């Protein structure tokens, strides 16, 4: 139920793939995010669940900016949900 509410308020209508990297610190959340994106098609949305604040606020968003991917960071109670839409430019 909570996930549906978040996605309805998100710029992304659905999630195509989700990875949970809670408990991992940099560089592992970023590495796993890049690996997951490699397996995805353009316009698909990856959800990354992390409790590592710098991954959610710095390293993953920086990669998204470099690749011109749309992204959104949603703060939950004790973790972050990073939604990334893969694009052709990346």
C-alpha atoms as an extended CHARMM CRD file, in Angstrom:
* protein
*
        90  EXT
         1         1  UNK       CA              0.0000000000        0.0000000000        0.0000000000  PROA      1               0.0000000000
         2         2  UNK       CA              2.7450000000        2.4370000000        0.9480000000  PROA      2               0.0000000000
         3         3  UNK       CA              4.6480000000        1.7080000000       -2.2770000000  PROA      3               0.0000000000
         4         4  UNK       CA              1.5570000000        2.4700000000       -4.3720000000  PROA      4               0.0000000000
         5         5  UNK       CA              1.1080000000        5.8280000000       -2.6490000000  PROA      5               0.0000000000
         6         6  UNK       CA              4.7200000000        6.7870000000       -3.2330000000  PROA      6               0.0000000000
         7         7  UNK       CA              4.6190000000        5.7970000000       -6.8830000000  PROA      7               0.0000000000
         8         8  UNK       CA              1.3640000000        7.6620000000       -7.4660000000  PROA      8               0.0000000000
         9         9  UNK       CA              3.0430000000       10.8360000000       -6.2270000000  PROA      9               0.0000000000
        10        10  UNK       CA              6.1780000000       10.0910000000       -8.2010000000  PROA      10              0.0000000000
        11        11  UNK       CA              7.0680000000       11.3600000000      -11.6650000000  PROA      11              0.0000000000
        12        12  UNK       CA              7.4170000000        7.6880000000      -12.5970000000  PROA      12              0.0000000000
        13        13  UNK       CA              4.2850000000        5.6220000000      -13.1090000000  PROA      13              0.0000000000
        14        14  UNK       CA              5.8260000000        2.2290000000      -12.3940000000  PROA      14              0.0000000000
        15        15  UNK       CA              8.9970000000        0.4180000000      -11.3700000000  PROA      15              0.0000000000
        16        16  UNK       CA             10.4550000000       -2.1530000000      -13.7650000000  PROA      16              0.0000000000
        17        17  UNK       CA             13.2100000000       -3.4680000000      -11.4950000000  PROA      17              0.0000000000
        18        18  UNK       CA             14.0890000000       -3.0320000000       -7.8360000000  PROA      18              0.0000000000
        19        19  UNK       CA             17.3440000000       -3.6360000000       -5.9720000000  PROA      19              0.0000000000
        20        20  UNK       CA             17.8210000000       -3.4970000000       -2.2140000000  PROA      20              0.0000000000
        21        21  UNK       CA             21.3130000000       -2.4210000000       -1.1970000000  PROA      21              0.0000000000
        22        22  UNK       CA             20.5660000000       -1.6380000000        2.4420000000  PROA      22              0.0000000000
        23        23  UNK       CA             23.5020000000       -2.3620000000        4.7160000000  PROA      23              0.0000000000
        24        24  UNK       CA             26.0310000000       -1.6800000000        1.9450000000  PROA      24              0.0000000000
        25        25  UNK       CA             28.2690000000        1.3790000000        1.8560000000  PROA      25              0.0000000000
        26        26  UNK       CA             29.9050000000        3.1420000000       -1.0790000000  PROA      26              0.0000000000
        27        27  UNK       CA             30.9910000000        2.1970000000       -3.5900000000  PROA      27              0.0000000000
        28        28  UNK       CA             28.7430000000       -0.9010000000       -3.5370000000  PROA      28              0.0000000000
        29        29  UNK       CA             25.3280000000        0.8170000000       -3.8950000000  PROA      29              0.0000000000
        30        30  UNK       CA             26.6230000000        2.7130000000       -6.9400000000  PROA      30              0.0000000000
        31        31  UNK       CA             28.2530000000       -0.3740000000       -8.4810000000  PROA      31              0.0000000000
        32        32  UNK       CA             25.0850000000       -2.4440000000       -8.0590000000  PROA      32              0.0000000000
        33        33  UNK       CA             22.9690000000        0.4160000000       -9.4490000000  PROA      33              0.0000000000
        34        34  UNK       CA             25.1490000000        0.6660000000      -12.5700000000  PROA      34              0.0000000000
        35        35  UNK       CA             25.0750000000       -3.1090000000      -13.0640000000  PROA      35              0.0000000000
        36        36  UNK       CA             21.2850000000       -3.2140000000      -12.7550000000  PROA      36              0.0000000000
        37        37  UNK       CA             20.8710000000       -0.3410000000      -15.2400000000  PROA      37              0.0000000000
        38        38  UNK       CA             22.9990000000       -2.2100000000      -17.7960000000  PROA      38              0.0000000000
        39        39  UNK       CA             20.3710000000       -4.9550000000      -17.9190000000  PROA      39              0.0000000000
        40        40  UNK       CA             17.4910000000       -2.5400000000      -18.5130000000  PROA      40              0.0000000000
        41        41  UNK       CA             15.8920000000       -0.9890000000      -21.5880000000  PROA      41              0.0000000000
        42        42  UNK       CA             15.5230000000        2.7360000000      -22.2400000000  PROA      42              0.0000000000
        43        43  UNK       CA             12.6130000000        4.3650000000      -20.3790000000  PROA      43              0.0000000000
        44        44  UNK       CA             12.5150000000        1.5760000000      -17.7820000000  PROA      44              0.0000000000
        45        45  UNK       CA             12.6140000000        2.6150000000      -14.1240000000  PROA      45              0.0000000000
        46        46  UNK       CA             14.9910000000        1.1820000000      -11.5340000000  PROA      46              0.0000000000
        47        47  UNK       CA             14.1990000000        1.4640000000       -7.8420000000  PROA      47              0.0000000000
        48        48  UNK       CA             17.2220000000        1.4390000000       -5.5310000000  PROA      48              0.0000000000
        49        49  UNK       CA             16.5350000000        0.9830000000       -1.8270000000  PROA      49              0.0000000000
        50        50  UNK       CA             19.4530000000        2.1330000000        0.3380000000  PROA      50              0.0000000000
        51        51  UNK       CA             20.1160000000        3.2080000000        3.9030000000  PROA      51              0.0000000000
        52        52  UNK       CA             23.4470000000        4.7910000000        2.9510000000  PROA      52              0.0000000000
        53        53  UNK       CA             22.7340000000        8.5210000000        2.8960000000  PROA      53              0.0000000000
        54        54  UNK       CA             25.6760000000        9.6040000000        0.7420000000  PROA      54              0.0000000000
        55        55  UNK       CA             24.7460000000        7.0050000000       -1.8990000000  PROA      55              0.0000000000
        56        56  UNK       CA             21.1680000000        8.3220000000       -1.9960000000  PROA      56              0.0000000000
        57        57  UNK       CA             22.0580000000       12.0090000000       -1.9140000000  PROA      57              0.0000000000
        58        58  UNK       CA             25.4030000000       12.1780000000       -3.7180000000  PROA      58              0.0000000000
        59        59  UNK       CA             26.9520000000        9.2630000000       -5.6110000000  PROA      59              0.0000000000
        60        60  UNK       CA             23.8690000000        7.7990000000       -7.3120000000  PROA      60              0.0000000000
        61        61  UNK       CA             22.3790000000       11.2400000000       -8.1910000000  PROA      61              0.0000000000
        62        62  UNK       CA             25.7830000000       12.3610000000       -9.5440000000  PROA      62              0.0000000000
        63        63  UNK       CA             25.9100000000        9.3260000000      -11.8540000000  PROA      63              0.0000000000
        64        64  UNK       CA             22.3460000000       10.0610000000      -12.9970000000  PROA      64              0.0000000000
        65        65  UNK       CA             23.2300000000       13.6790000000      -13.8060000000  PROA      65              0.0000000000
        66        66  UNK       CA             26.2950000000       12.5880000000      -15.7880000000  PROA      66              0.0000000000
        67        67  UNK       CA             24.1840000000       10.1690000000      -17.8350000000  PROA      67              0.0000000000
        68        68  UNK       CA             21.1790000000       12.5230000000      -18.1310000000  PROA      68              0.0000000000
        69        69  UNK       CA             18.8910000000       10.0210000000      -16.3960000000  PROA      69              0.0000000000
        70        70  UNK       CA             15.7640000000       11.3130000000      -14.7210000000  PROA      70              0.0000000000
        71        71  UNK       CA             15.8410000000       10.4460000000      -11.0330000000  PROA      71              0.0000000000
        72        72  UNK       CA             14.0200000000       11.0670000000       -7.7990000000  PROA      72              0.0000000000
        73        73  UNK       CA             15.0480000000       10.4480000000       -4.1900000000  PROA      73              0.0000000000
        74        74  UNK       CA             12.2960000000        9.6430000000       -1.7080000000  PROA      74              0.0000000000
        75        75  UNK       CA             13.1420000000        9.5900000000        2.0110000000  PROA      75              0.0000000000
        76        76  UNK       CA             11.3890000000        6.8470000000        3.9400000000  PROA      76              0.0000000000
        77        77  UNK       CA             11.5550000000        6.2500000000        7.6920000000  PROA      77              0.0000000000
        78        78  UNK       CA             15.0160000000        4.6890000000        7.8600000000  PROA      78              0.0000000000
        79        79  UNK       CA             16.0090000000        4.3740000000        4.2210000000  PROA      79              0.0000000000
        80        80  UNK       CA             15.9290000000        6.1070000000        0.8440000000  PROA      80              0.0000000000
        81        81  UNK       CA             14.2060000000        5.0180000000       -2.3520000000  PROA      81              0.0000000000
        82        82  UNK       CA             16.0230000000        6.2490000000       -5.4580000000  PROA      82              0.0000000000
        83        83  UNK       CA             13.9970000000        5.9820000000       -8.6660000000  PROA      83              0.0000000000
        84        84  UNK       CA             15.9730000000        6.2030000000      -11.8930000000  PROA      84              0.0000000000
        85        85  UNK       CA             14.6730000000        6.2200000000      -15.4350000000  PROA      85              0.0000000000
        86        86  UNK       CA             17.2060000000        4.9490000000      -17.9250000000  PROA      86              0.0000000000
        87        87  UNK       CA             17.4920000000        7.0930000000      -21.0420000000  PROA      87              0.0000000000
        88        88  UNK       CA             19.1150000000        6.8390000000      -24.4410000000  PROA      88              0.0000000000
        89        89  UNK       CA             21.5690000000        9.6410000000      -23.7070000000  PROA      89              0.0000000000
        90        90  UNK       CA             23.2560000000        7.5170000000      -21.0220000000  PROA      90              0.0000000000
